[in-house]
Every structure is written in C-alpha cells, then in structure tokens.
PDB file of C-alpha atoms in Angstrom:
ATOM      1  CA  UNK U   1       0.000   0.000   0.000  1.00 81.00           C
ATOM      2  CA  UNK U   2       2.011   3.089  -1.463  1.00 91.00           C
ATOM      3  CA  UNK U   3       1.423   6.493   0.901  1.00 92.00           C
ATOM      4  CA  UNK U   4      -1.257   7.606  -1.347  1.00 94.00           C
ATOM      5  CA  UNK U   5      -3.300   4.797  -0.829  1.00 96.00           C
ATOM      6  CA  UNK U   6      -3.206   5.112   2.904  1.00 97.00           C
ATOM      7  CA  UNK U   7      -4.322   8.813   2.686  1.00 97.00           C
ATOM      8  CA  UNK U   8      -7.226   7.848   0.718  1.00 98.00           C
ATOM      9  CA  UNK U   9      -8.039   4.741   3.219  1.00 98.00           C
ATOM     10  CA  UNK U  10      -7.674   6.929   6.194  1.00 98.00           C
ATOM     11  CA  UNK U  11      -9.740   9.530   4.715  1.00 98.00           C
ATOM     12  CA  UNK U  12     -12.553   7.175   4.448  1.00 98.00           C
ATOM     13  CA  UNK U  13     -12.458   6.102   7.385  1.00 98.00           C
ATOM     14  CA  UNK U  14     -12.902   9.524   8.593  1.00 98.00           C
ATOM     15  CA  UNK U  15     -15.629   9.661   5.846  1.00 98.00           C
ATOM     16  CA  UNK U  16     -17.295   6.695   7.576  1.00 98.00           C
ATOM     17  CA  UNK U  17     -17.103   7.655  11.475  1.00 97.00           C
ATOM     18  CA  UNK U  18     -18.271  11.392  10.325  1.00 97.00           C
ATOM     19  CA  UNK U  19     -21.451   9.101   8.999  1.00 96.00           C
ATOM     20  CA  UNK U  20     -21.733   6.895  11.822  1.00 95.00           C
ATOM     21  CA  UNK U  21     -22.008   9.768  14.123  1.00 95.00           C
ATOM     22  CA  UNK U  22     -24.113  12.045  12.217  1.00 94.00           C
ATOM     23  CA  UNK U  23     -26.615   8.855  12.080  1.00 91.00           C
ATOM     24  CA  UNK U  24     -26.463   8.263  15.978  1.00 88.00           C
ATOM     25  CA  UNK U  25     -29.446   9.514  17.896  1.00 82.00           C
ATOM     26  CA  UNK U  26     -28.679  12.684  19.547  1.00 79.00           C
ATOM     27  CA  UNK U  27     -28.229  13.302  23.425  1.00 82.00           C
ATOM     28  CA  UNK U  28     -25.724  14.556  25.854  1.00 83.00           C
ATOM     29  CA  UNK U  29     -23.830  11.432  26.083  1.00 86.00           C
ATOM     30  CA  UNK U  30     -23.645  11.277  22.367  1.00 86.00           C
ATOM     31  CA  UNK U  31     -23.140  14.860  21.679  1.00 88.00           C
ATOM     32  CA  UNK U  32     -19.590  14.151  24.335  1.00 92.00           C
ATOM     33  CA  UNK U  33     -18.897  11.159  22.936  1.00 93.00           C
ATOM     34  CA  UNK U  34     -19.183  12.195  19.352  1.00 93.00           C
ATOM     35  CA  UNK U  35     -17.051  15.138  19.398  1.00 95.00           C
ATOM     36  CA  UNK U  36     -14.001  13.066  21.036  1.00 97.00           C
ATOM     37  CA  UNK U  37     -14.644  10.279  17.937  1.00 97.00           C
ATOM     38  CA  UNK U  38     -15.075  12.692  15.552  1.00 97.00           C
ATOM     39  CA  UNK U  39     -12.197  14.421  16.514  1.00 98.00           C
ATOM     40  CA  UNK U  40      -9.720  11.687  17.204  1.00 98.00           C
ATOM     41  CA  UNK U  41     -11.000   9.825  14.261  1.00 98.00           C
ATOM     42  CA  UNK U  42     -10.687  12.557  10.944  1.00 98.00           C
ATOM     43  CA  UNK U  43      -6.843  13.608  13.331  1.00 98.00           C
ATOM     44  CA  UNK U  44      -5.842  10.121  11.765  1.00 98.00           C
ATOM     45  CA  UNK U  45      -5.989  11.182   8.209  1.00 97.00           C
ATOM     46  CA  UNK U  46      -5.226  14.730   8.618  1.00 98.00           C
ATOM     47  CA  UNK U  47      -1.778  13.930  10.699  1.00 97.00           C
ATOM     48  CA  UNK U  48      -1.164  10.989   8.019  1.00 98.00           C
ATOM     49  CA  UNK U  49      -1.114  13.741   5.668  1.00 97.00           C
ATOM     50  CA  UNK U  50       0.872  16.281   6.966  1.00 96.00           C
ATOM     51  CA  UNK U  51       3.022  13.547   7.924  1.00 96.00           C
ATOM     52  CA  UNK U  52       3.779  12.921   3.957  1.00 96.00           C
ATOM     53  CA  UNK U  53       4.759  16.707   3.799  1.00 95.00           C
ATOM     54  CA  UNK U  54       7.222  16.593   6.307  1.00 94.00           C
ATOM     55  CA  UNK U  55      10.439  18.560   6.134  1.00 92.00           C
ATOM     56  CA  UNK U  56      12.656  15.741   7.346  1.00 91.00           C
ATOM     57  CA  UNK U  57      12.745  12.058   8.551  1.00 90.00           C
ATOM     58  CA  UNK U  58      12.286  13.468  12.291  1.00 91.00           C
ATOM     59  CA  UNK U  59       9.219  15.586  11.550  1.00 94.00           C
ATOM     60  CA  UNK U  60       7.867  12.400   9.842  1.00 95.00           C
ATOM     61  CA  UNK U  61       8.767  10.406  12.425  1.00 94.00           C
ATOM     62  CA  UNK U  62       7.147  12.666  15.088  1.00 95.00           C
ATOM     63  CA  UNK U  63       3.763  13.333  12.876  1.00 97.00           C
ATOM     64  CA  UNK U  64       3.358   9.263  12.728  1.00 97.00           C
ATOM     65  CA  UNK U  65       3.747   8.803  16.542  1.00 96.00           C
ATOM     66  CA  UNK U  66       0.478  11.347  17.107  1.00 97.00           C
ATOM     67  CA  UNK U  67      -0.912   9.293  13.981  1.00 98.00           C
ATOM     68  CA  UNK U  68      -0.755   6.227  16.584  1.00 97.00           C
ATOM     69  CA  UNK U  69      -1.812   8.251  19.257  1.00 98.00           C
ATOM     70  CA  UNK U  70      -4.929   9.699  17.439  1.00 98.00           C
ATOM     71  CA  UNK U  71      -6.269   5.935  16.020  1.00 98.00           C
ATOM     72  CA  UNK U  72      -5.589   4.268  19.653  1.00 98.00           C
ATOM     73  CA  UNK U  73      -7.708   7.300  20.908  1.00 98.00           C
ATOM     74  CA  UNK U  74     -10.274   6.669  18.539  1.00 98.00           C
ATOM     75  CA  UNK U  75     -10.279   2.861  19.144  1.00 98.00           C
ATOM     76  CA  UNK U  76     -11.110   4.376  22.715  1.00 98.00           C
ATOM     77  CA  UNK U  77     -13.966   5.730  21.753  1.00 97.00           C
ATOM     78  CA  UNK U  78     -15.500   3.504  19.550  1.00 97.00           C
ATOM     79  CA  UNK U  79     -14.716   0.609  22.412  1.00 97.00           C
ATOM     80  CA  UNK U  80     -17.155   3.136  24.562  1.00 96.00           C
ATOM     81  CA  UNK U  81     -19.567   3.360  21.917  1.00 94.00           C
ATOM     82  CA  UNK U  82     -19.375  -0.002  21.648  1.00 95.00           C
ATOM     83  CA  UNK U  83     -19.747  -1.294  25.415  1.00 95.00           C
ATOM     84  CA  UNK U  84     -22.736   1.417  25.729  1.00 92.00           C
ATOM     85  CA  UNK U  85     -24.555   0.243  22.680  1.00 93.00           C
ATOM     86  CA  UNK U  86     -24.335   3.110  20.698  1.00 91.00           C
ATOM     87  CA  UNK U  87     -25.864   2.844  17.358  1.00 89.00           C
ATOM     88  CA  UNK U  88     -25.586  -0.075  14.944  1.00 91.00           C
ATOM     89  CA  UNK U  89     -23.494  -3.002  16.203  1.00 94.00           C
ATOM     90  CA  UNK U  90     -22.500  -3.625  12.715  1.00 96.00           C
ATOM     91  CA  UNK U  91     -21.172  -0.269  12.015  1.00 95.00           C
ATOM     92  CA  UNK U  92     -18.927  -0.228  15.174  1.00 95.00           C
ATOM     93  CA  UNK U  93     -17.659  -3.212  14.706  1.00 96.00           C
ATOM     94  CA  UNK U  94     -16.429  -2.738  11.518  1.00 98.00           C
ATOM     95  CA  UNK U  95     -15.042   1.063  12.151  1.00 98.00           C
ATOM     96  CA  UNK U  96     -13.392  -1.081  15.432  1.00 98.00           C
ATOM     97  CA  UNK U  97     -11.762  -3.329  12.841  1.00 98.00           C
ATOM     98  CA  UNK U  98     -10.664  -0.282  10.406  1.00 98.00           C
ATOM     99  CA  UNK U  99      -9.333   1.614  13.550  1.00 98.00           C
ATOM    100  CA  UNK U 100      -7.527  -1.833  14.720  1.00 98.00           C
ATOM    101  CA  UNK U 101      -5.847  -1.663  11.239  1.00 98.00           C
ATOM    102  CA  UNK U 102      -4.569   1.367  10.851  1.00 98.00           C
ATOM    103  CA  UNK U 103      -3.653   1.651  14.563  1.00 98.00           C
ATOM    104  CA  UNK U 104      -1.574  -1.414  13.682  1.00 97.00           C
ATOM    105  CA  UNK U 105      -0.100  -0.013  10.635  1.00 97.00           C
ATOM    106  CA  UNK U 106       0.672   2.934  11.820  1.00 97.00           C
ATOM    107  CA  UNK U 107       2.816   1.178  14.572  1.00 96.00           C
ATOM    108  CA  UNK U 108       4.212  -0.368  12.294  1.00 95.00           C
ATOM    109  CA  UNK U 109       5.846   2.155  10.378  1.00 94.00           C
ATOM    110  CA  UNK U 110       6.863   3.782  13.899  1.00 93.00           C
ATOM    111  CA  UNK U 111       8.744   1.003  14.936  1.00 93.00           C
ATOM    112  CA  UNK U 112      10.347   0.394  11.549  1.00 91.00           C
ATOM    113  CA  UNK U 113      11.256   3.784  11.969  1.00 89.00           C
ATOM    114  CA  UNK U 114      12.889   3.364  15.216  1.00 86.00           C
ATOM    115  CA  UNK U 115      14.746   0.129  13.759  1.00 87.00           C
ATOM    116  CA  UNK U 116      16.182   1.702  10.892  1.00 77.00           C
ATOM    117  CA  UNK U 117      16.549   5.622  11.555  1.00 65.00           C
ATOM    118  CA  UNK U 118      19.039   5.609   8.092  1.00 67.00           C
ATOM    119  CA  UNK U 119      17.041   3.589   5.397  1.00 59.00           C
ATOM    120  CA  UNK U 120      14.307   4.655   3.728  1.00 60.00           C
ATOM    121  CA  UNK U 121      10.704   3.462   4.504  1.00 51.00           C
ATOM    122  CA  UNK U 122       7.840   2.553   2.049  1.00 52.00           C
ATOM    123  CA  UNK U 123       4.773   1.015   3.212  1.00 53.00           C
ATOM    124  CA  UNK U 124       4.144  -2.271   2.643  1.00 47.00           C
ATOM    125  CA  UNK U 125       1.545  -4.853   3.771  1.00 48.00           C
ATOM    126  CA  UNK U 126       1.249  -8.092   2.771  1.00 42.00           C
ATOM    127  CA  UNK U 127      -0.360  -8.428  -0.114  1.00 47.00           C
ATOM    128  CA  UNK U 128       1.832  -5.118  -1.500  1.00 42.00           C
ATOM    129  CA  UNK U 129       5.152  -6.879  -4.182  1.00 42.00           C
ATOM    130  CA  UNK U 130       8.015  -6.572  -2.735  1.00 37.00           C
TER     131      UNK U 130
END
C-alpha cells in the first residue's frame, strides 16, 4: 500500500465515522462522545497527511507517533460506543476493525522507523510486491 493509498483509506475512514455519528441519535452522552470520535477519528488522516509533507525524517517520524496516538484514541472511543450500545453493532464493529488496522499499521511504520533511523521506509503490507 504506497502512501497515497493510505491517505485515501484513512480519509474514508474519517468519511465513515463522520457518517456513523451524524446517524447516531442525539443526546448529551452522544453529543460528548461524538465530538471526542469525531475528533480523534478525521486527526488520523489529517496527521497521516501532513506527515507525507514533512520537512525531514524526524518531523515524519514525530507526525506518525500522534498518527498512533490519534487511532488508539479513537479505538477508545468507539470501544465506549461499543460497550454502551451506541448505534448499529454492525457499524462499530467494523469502524473497530478499520481503527484496529490502521492503529496497527501505523505502529508499524513507527517502529520500523525506530529500527532503521538511516534507510528509507515505504509502506508495505502483505499483499503489496516486494
């Protein structure tokens, strides 16, 4: 999955939770609860992006850690949405799953980063050629 890709995927899934929310019966708990998720959730795409434009490895390096932060935030949230029944079971279980994978690709570049702070990093998952 090339860096373009992943802004697009992230962007969805921004896309999706903006939906999920905006569908989600309105009350106080909600209207708390889906600011934080809305928040944490489009951060993901918007950091991932900036992250692309950084002016050196370090910058990117730094912009992918609050990538990681933001989706294991939002995985928060959606677990609380989740264990309080809040709106479709179907939909929060699959924006859990779509959090769970970019929260572990993200970590993944972060500690490939850390491994190899002199090579250059592409994204790669398994189904990407080598």
């Amino acid at each position: 999955m090339d860096k373009l890709q992943l802004e697009k995927r992230t962007k969805t899934f921004a896309i999706w939770v903006i939906r999920y929310v905006a569908r989600t019966p309105g009350n106080s708990v909600m209207t708390v609860l889906g600011r934080q998720l809305l928040r944490s959730a489009t951060s993901i795409g918007a950091n991932y992006r900036e992250a692309n434009r950084a002016e050196s490895r370090k910058d990117f390096a730094h912009k992918i850690g609050i990538v990681e932060k933001e989706a294991a935030e939002t995985q928060y949230w959606l677990e609380l949405c989740d264990e309080a029944t809040i709106g479709s079971f179907q939909e929060r279980r699959f924006l859990y799953r779509e959090c769970t994978e970019l929260l572990a690709i993200f970590t993944r570049v972060g500690r490939t980063l850390k491994q190899r702070p002199n090579s250059k990093f592409e994204i790669r998952n398994s189904k990407s050629p080598s």
